[in-house]
Short mmCIF file of C-alpha atoms in Angstrom, two decimals:
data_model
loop_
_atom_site.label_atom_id
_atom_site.label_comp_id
_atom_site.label_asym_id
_atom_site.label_seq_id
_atom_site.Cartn_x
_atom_site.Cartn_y
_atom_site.Cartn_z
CA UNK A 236 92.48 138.89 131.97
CA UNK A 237 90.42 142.12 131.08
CA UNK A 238 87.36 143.06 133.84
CA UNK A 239 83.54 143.27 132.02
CA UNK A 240 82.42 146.89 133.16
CA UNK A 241 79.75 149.26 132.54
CA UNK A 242 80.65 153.21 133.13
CA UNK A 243 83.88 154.10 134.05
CA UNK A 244 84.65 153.22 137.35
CA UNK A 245 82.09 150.80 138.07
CA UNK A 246 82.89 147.54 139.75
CA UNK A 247 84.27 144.57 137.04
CA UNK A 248 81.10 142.13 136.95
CA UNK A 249 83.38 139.00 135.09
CA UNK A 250 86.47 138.31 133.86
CA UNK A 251 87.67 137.40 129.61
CA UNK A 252 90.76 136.90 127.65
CA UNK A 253 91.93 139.99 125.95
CA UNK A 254 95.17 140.78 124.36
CA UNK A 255 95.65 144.38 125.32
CA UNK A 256 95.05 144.82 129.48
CA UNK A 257 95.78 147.27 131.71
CA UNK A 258 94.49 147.23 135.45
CA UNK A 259 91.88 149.81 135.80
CA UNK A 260 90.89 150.02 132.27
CA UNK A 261 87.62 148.68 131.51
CA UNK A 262 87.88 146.26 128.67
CA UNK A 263 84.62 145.06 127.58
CA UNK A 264 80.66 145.06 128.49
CA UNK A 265 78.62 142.61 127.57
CA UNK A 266 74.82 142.01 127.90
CA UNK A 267 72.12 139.54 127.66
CA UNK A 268 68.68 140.95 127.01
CA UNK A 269 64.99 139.78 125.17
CA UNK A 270 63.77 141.50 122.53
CA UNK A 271 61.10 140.65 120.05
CA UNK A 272 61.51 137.06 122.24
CA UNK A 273 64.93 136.57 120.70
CA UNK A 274 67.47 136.53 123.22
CA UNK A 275 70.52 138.47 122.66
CA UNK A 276 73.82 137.75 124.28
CA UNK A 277 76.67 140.17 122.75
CA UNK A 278 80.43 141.19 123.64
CA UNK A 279 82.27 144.00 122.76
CA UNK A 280 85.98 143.90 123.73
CA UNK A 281 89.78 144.83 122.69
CA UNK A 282 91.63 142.67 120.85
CA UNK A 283 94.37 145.18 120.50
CA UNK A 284 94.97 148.70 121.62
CA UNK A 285 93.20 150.46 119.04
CA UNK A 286 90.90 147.43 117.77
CA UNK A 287 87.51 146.60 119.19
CA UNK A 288 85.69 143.31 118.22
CA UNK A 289 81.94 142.61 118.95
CA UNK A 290 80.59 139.11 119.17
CA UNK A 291 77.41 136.77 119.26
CA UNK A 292 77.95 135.16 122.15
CA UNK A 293 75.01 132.50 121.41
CA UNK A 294 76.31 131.57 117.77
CA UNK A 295 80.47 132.72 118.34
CA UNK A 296 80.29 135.00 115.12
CA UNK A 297 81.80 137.87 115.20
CA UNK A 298 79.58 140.94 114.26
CA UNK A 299 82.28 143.81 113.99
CA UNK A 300 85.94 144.68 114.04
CA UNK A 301 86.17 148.41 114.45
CA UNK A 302 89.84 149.82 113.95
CA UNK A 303 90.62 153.35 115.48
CA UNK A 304 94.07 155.03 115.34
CA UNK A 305 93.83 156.34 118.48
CA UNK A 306 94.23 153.89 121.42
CA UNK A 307 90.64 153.18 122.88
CA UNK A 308 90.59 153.93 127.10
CA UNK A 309 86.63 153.39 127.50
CA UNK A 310 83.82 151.19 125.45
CA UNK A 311 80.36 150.01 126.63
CA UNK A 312 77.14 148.25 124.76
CA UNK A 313 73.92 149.88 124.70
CA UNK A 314 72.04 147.31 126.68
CA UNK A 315 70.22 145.61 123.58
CA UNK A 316 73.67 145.20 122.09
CA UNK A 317 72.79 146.61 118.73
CA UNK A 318 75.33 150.01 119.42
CA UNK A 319 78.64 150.93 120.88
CA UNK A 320 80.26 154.43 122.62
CA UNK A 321 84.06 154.05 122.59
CA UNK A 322 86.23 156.61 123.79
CA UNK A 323 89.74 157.11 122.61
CA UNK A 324 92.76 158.49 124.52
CA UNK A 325 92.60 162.01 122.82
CA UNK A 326 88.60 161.97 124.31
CA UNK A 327 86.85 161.58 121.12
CA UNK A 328 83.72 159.83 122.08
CA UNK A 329 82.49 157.40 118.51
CA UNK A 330 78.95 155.96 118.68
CA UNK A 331 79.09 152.74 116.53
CA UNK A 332 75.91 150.97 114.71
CA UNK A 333 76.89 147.56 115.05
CA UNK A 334 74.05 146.23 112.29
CA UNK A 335 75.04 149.24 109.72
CA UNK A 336 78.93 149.25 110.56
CA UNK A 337 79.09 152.80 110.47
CA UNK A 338 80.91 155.68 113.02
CA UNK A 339 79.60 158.72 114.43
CA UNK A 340 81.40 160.89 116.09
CA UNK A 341 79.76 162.33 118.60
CA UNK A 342 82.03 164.74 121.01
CA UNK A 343 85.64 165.73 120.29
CA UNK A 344 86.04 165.82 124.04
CA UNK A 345 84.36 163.52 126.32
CA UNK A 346 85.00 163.33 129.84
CA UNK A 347 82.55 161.09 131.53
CA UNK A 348 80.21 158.87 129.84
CA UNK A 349 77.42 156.51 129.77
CA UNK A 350 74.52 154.79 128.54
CA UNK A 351 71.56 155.45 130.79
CA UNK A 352 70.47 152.25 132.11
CA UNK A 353 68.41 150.38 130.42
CA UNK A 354 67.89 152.94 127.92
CA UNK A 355 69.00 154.08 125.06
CA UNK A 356 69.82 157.51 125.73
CA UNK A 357 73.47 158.31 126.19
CA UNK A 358 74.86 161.06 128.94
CA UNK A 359 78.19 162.81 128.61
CA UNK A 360 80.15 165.81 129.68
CA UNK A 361 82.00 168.27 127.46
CA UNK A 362 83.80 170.64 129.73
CA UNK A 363 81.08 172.51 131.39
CA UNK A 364 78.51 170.84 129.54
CA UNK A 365 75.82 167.85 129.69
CA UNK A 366 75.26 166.56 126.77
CA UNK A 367 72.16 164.37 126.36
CA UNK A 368 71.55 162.08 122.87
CA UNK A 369 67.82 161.03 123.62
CA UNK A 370 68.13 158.98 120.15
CA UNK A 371 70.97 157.63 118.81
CA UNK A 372 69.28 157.30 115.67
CA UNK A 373 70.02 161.28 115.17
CA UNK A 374 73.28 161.38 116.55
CA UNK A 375 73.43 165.37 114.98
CA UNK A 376 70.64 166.04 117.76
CA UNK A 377 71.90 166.69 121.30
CA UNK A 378 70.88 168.33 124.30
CA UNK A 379 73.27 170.86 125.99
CA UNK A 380 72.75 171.78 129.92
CA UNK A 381 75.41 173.92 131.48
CA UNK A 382 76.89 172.11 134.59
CA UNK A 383 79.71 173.47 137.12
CA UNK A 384 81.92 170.21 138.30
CA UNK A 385 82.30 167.16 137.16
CA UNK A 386 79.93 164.28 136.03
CA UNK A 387 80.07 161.05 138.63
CA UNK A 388 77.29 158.96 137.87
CA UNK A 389 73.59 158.37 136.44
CA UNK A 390 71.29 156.60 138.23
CA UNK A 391 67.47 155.14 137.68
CA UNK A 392 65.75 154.90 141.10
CA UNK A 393 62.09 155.00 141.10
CA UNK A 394 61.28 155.90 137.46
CA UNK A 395 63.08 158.81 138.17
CA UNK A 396 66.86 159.52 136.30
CA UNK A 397 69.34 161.43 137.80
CA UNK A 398 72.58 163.02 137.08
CA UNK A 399 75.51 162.88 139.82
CA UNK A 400 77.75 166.07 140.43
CA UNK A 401 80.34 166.88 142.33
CA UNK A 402 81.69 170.27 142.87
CA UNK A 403 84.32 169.77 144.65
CA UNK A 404 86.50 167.01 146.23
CA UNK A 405 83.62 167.34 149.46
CA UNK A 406 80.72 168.49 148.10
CA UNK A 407 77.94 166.19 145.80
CA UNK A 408 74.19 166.78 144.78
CA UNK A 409 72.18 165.14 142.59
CA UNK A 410 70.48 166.83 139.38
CA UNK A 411 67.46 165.47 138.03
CA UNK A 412 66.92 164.12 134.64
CA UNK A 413 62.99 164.06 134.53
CA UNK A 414 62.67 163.25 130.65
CA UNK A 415 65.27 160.32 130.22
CA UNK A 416 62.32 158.19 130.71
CA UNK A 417 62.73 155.82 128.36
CA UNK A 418 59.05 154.70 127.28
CA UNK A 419 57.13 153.95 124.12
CA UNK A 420 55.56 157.04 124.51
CA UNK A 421 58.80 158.60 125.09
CA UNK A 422 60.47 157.07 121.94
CA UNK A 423 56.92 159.00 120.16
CA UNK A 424 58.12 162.26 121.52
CA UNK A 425 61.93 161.86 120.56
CA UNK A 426 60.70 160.75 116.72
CA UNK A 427 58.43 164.04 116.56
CA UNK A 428 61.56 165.91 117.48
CA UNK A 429 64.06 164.41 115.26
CA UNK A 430 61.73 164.78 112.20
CA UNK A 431 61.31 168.51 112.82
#
């Protein structure tokens, strides 16, 4: 059986049948939102080392089969289930449009990585870098913050978004993210940007 999970190292939430397990990997995320009142219930999972397959979990179809040559260690759904981040052994971090079937690369080396919940803004770190994608519909357009340490977690508490650090094997703090607020008006401010 391979766990659901969200970011790496989160808890497994349920259980499927995959083909290619390993304990500790996470092998799929799935999510069930509303949207326009049509309720979405999608899968992503590996059928294989190095193939992903996304389904319609209300309807059994299946929306995409993505085939990478490198085997995949880390994939989650955006949490409208309309795109994927995968991440392969060699780090490469892929965002994948599930309705257009295309790839984007979006790092060449990814350490940590997530989906901001409930957003659609995706966190990573590059080395000493956070990287911040506040639209995934200009995948070219990312935000670069120097960090020293590593990348634990994101959290939403309080309409407030915050990056995890930790410096050292003892020591943790917690960065803020004030603009991964994601609101209409938000959205508004990311379009202005992306068209400039």
């Amino acid at each position: 059986m391979g766990a659901l999970a969200g970011p790496i190292g989160r808890r497994p939430s349920s259980c499927c049948a995959t083909r290619a397990c390993s304990q500790g990997t996470p092998q799929a995320r799935g999510g069930i939102t509303a949207e326009n009142r049509t309720v979405l219930a999608r899968l992503a999972y590996l059928i294989d080392l190095q193939t992903i397959r996304v389904m319609d979990l209300l309807t059994n179809a299946t929306l995409a089969t993505i085939s990478h040559d490198t085997r995949i260690d880390w994939l989650e759904l955006n949490h409208r289930g309309t795109h994927l981040l995968f991440r392969d052994k060699k780090r490469h971090l892929s965002l994948y449009n599930i309705a257009k079937q295309e790839r984007t690369t979006l790092l060449n080396y990814s350490g940590y990585v997530q989906w901001v919940p409930q957003s659609d803004v995706v966190v990573a770190q590059s080395r000493d870098n956070l990287c911040v994608w506040y639209s995934f519909h200009t995948p070219d357009r990312v935000s670069m913050f120097p960090i020293k340490g590593e990348l634990m977690d994101i959290e939403r508490n309080n309409n407030r978004t915050e990056a995890s650090v930790r410096h050292s094997s003892i020591s943790r703090h917690a960065l803020p993210l004030l603009l991964l607020r994601p609101t209409a008006a938000h959205a508004r401010v990311a379009g202005c940007f992306a068209r400039r």
